[in-house]
Short mmCIF file of C-alpha atoms in Angstrom, two decimals:
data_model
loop_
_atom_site.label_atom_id
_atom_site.label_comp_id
_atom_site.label_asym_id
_atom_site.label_seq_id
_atom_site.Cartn_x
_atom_site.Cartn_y
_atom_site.Cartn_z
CA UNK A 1 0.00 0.00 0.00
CA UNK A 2 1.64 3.72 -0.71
CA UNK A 3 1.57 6.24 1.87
CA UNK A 4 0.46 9.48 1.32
CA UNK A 5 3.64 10.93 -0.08
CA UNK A 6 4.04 8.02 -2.46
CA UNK A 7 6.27 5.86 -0.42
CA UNK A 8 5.49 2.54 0.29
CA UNK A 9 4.68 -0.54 3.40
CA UNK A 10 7.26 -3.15 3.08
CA UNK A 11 5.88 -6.49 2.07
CA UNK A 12 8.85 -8.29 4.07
CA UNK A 13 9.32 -11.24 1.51
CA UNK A 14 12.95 -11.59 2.11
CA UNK A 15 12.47 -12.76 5.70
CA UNK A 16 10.91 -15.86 7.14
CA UNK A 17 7.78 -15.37 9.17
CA UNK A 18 8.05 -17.51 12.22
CA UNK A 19 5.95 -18.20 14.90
CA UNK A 20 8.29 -18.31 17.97
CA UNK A 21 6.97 -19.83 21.89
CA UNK A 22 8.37 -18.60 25.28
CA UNK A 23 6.65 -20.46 28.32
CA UNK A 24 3.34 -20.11 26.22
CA UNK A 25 3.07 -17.08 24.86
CA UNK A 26 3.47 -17.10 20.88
CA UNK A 27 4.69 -14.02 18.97
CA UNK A 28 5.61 -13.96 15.00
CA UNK A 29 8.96 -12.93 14.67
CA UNK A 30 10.89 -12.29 11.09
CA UNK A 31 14.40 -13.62 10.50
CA UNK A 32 16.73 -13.60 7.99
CA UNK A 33 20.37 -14.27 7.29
CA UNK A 34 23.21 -16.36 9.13
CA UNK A 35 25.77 -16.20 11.43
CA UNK A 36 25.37 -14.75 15.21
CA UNK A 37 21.98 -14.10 16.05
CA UNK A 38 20.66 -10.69 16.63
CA UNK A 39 17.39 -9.01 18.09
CA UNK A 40 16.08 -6.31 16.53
CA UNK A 41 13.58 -4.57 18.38
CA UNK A 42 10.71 -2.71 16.74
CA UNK A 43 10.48 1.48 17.48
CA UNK A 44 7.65 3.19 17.50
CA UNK A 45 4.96 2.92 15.75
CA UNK A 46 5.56 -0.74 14.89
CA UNK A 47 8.23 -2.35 11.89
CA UNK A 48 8.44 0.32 9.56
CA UNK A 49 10.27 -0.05 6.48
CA UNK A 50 13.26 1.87 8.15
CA UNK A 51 13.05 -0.72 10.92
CA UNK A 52 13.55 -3.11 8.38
CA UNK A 53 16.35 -1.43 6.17
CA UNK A 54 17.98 -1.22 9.69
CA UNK A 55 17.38 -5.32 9.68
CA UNK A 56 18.63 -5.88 6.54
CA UNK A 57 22.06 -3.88 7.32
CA UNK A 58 22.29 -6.13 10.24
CA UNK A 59 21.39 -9.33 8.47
CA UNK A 60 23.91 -8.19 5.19
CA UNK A 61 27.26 -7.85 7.94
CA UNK A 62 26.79 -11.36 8.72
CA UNK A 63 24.45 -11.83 11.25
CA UNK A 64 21.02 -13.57 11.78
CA UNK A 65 18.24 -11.10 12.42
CA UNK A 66 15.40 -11.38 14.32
CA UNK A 67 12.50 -9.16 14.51
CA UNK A 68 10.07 -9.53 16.87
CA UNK A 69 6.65 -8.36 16.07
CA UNK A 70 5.97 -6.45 19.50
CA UNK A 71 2.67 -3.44 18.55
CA UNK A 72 1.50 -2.23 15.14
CA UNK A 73 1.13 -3.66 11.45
CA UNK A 74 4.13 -5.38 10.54
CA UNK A 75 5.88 -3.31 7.43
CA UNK A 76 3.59 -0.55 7.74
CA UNK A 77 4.52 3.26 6.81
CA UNK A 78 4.30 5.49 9.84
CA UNK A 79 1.49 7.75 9.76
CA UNK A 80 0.52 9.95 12.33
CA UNK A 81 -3.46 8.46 12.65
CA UNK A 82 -1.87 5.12 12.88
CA UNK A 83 0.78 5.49 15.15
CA UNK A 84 -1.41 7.22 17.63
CA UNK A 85 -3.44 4.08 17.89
CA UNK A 86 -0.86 1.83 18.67
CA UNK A 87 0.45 4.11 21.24
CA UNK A 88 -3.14 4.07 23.06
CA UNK A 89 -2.97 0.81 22.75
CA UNK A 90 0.76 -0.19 23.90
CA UNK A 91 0.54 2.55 26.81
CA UNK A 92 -2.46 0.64 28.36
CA UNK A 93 -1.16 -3.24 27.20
CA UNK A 94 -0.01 -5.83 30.40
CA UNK A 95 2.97 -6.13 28.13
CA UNK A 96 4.53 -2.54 28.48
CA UNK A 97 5.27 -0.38 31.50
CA UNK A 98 5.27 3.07 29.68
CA UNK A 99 5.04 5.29 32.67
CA UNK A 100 7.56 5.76 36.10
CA UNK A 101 7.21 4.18 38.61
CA UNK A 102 5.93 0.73 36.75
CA UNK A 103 9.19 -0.98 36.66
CA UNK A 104 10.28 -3.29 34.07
CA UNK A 105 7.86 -4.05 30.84
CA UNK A 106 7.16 -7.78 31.49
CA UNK A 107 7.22 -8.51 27.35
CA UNK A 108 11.22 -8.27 28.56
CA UNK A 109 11.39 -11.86 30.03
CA UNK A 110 9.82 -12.96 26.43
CA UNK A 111 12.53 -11.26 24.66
CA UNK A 112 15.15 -12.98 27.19
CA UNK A 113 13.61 -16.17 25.92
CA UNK A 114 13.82 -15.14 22.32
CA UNK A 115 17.46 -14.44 22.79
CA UNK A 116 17.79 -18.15 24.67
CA UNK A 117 16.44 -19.37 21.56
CA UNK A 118 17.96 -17.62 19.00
CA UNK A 119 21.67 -18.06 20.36
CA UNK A 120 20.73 -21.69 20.70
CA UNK A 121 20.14 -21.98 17.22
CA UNK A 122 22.98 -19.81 15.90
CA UNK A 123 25.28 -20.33 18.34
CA UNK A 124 28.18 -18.26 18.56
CA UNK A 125 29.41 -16.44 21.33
CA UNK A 126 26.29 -15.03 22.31
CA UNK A 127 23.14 -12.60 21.18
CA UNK A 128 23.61 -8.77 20.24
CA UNK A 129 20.19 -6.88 20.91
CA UNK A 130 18.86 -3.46 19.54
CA UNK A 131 16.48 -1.44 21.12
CA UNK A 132 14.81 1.29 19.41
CA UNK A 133 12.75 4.18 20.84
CA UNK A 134 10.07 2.36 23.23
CA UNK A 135 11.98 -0.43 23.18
CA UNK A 136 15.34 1.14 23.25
CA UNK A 137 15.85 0.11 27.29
CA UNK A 138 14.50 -3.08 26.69
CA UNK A 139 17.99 -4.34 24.65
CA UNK A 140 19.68 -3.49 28.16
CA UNK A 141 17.13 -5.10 30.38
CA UNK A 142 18.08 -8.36 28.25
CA UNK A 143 21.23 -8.33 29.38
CA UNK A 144 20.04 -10.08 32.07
CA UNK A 145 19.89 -13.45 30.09
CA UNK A 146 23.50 -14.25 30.00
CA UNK A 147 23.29 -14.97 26.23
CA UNK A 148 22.86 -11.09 25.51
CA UNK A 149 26.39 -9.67 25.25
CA UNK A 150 26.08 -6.81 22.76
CA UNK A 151 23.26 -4.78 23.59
CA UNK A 152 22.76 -1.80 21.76
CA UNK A 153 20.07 1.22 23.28
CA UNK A 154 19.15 3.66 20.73
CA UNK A 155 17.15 6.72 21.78
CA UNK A 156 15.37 4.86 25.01
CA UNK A 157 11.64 6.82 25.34
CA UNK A 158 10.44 4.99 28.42
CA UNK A 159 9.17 6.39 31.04
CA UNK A 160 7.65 8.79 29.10
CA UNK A 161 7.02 10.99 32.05
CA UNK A 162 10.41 10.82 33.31
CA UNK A 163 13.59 12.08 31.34
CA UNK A 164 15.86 10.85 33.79
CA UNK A 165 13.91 7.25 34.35
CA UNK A 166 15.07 3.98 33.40
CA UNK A 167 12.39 1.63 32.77
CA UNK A 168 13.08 -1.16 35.05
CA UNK A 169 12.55 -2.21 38.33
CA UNK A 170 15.33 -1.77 41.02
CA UNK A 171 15.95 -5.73 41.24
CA UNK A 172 16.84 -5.66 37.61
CA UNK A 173 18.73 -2.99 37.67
CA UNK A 174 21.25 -4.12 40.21
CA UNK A 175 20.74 -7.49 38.10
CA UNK A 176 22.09 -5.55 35.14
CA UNK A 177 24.63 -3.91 36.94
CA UNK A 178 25.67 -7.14 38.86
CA UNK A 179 25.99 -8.43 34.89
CA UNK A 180 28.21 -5.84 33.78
CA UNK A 181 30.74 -6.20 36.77
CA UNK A 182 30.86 -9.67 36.48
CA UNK A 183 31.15 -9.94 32.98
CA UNK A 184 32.71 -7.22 31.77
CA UNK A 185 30.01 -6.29 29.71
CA UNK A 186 29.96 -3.38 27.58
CA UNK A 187 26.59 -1.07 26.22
CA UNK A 188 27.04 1.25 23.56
CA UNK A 189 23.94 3.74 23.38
CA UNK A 190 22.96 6.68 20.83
CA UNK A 191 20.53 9.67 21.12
CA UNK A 192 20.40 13.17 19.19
CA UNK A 193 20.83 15.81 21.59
CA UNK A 194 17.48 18.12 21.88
CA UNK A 195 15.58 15.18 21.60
CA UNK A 196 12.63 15.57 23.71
CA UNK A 197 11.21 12.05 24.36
CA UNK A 198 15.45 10.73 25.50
CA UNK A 199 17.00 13.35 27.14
CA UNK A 200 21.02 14.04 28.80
CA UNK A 201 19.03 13.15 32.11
CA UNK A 202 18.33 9.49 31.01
CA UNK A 203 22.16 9.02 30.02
CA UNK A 204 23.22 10.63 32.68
CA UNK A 205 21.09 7.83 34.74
CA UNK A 206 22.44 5.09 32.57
CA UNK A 207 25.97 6.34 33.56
CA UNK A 208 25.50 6.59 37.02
CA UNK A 209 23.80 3.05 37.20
CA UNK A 210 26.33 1.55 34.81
CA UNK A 211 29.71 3.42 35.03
CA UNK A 212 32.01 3.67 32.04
CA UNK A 213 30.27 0.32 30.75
CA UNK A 214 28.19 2.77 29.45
CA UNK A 215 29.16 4.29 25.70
CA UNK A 216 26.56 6.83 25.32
CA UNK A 217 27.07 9.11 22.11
CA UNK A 218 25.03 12.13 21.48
CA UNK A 219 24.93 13.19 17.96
CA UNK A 220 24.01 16.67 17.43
CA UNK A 221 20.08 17.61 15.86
CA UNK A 222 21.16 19.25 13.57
CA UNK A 223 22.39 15.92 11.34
CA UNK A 224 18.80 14.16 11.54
CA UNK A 225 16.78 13.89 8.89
CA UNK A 226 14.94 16.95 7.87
CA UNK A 227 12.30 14.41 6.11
CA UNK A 228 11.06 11.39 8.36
CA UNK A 229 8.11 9.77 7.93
CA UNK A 230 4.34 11.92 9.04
CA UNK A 231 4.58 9.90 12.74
CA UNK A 232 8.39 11.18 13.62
CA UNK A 233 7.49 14.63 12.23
CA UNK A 234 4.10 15.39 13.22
CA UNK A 235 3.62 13.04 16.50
CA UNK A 236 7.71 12.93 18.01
CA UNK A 237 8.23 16.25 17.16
CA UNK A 238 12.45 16.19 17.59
CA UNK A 239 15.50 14.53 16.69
CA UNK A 240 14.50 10.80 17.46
CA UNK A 241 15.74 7.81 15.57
CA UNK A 242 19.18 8.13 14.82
CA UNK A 243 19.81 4.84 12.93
CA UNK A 244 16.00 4.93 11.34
CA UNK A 245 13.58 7.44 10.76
CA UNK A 246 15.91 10.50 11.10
CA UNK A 247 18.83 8.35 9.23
CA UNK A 248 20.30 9.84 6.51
CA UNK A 249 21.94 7.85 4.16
CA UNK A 250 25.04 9.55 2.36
CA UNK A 251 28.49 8.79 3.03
CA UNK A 252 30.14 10.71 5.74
CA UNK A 253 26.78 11.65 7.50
CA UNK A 254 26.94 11.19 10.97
CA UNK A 255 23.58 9.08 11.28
CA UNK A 256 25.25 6.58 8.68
CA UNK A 257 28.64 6.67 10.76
CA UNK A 258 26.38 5.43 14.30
CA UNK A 259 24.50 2.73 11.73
CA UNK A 260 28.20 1.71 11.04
CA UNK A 261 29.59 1.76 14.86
CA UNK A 262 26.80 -0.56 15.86
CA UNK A 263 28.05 -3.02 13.40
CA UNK A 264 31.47 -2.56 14.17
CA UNK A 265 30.17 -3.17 17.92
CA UNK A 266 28.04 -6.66 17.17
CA UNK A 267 30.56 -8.22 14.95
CA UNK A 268 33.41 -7.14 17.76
CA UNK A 269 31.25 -8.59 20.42
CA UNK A 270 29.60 -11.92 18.72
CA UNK A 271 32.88 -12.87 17.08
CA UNK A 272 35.38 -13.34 19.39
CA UNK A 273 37.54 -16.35 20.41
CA UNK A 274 35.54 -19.44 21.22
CA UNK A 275 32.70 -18.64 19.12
CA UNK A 276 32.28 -21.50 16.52
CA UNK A 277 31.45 -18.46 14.18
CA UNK A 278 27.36 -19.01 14.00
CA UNK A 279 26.07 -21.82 12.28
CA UNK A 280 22.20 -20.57 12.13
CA UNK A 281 20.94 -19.85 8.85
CA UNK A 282 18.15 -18.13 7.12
CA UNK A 283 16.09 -17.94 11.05
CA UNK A 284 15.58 -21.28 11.33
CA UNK A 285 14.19 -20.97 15.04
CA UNK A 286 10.70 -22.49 15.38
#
């Protein structure tokens, strides 16, 4: 279907559509490629075609994506009467904890089982996760399955009604933090400055929780996309998605340079000594 300025939903034939279990509750998630496995994370107002062009650029560096279908209409353009539906809806599901005070969104300890499952498949060292916008905080909340060892947080939105808030409950954060003491892991994080929905506040509380496990780079406003779709520039109203909506892709441009740090950061973290380099192909988890 075409959008009202003439671009178009993505049909997602080059994944497979997979219905994936975790202690009973069934999601369809979309995979594609081989090697390590990654999570990719859905933003906002669903899996938009950037959310997928993001996918693919995973999947083509050598990894096996895996999208879970979380809100919205899978491959749908993001319009601004759409999107505010599925926010109504997501901000009053049992599966998401939009607002402080809630604690941790308990579709997390689904996503921990989707990253048990994927990493089982594909082996490897471990699972890299993405989390993008209201799900950006859920890649580091993860990282309490001990097969999650990249996790990347792009532009984290939750709580939305408190910039410096964290989205999790105090036992999983000093889970997390326990996690990256013990394990030396490493988050690397991304937000525009000015942007009004992830603010210096919420790093600043990622830092202090996390120490200098905590990479968060700020890229300035002024570089995102003058042109997102009607949702990101009608409804989020800022500098959002770095490595989606707000990407712009020319060589050079500091959105494209972040796309290409997370990638260095996955394939640095999923292929190290003692991985057997990722046997999974084309998402074969079922």
């Amino acid at each position: 279907m075409s959008a009202p300025d003439g671009r178009l939903d993505d049909v997602i034939t080059d994944f497979s559509r997979r219905l994936v279990e975790v202690d009973g509750v069934v999601k369809t998630v979309y995979a594609a490629g081989s090697g390590p496995a990654v999570v990719l994370l859905p933003e906002m107002p669903g899996i938009s075609p950037d959310v997928l062009r993001l996918a693919r650029w995973v999947r083509d560096a050598g990894f096996t994506v895996y999208v879970p279908s979380l809100f919205g209409v899978d491959g749908a353009y993001p319009t601004v009467e759409g999107g505010a539906e599925v926010i109504r809806r997501a901000c009053v599901s049992a599966e998401f904890r939009a607002f402080a005070g809630a604690g941790t969104s308990p579709v997390v300890a689904w996503l921990r089982g989707l990253a048990r499952q994927a990493h089982a498949e594909c082996g490897g060292s471990g699972v890299g996760a993405i989390g993008l916008c209201f799900t950006g905080n859920f890649a580091l909340t993860m990282a309490i399955e001990p097969a999650v060892i990249a996790p990347v947080v792009n532009h984290p939105s939750l709580p939305l009604d408190d910039p410096a808030g964290l989205e999790m409950s105090d036992e999983d954060a000093r889970a997390v933090r326990d996690r990256v003491a013990r394990d030396g892991l490493k988050i690397l994080a991304y937000r525009f400055d000015g942007d009004r929905w992830c603010t210096g506040q919420r790093f600043a509380a990622y830092r202090a929780l996390l120490g200098d496990a905590f990479d968060g780079r700020v890229l300035p406003g002024s570089s995102a996309n003058t042109n997102p779709p009607p949702f990101f520039r009608d409804m989020v109203g800022s500098p959002h998605s770095v490595v989606t909506a707000h990407l712009v892709d020319e060589d050079g441009h500091p959105t494209l340079k972040a796309r290409d740090e997370i990638l260095a950061f996955l394939t640095d973290r999923l292929s190290r000594s003692g991985s057997d380099g990722g046997t999974c192909a084309n998402g074969t988890i079922r």
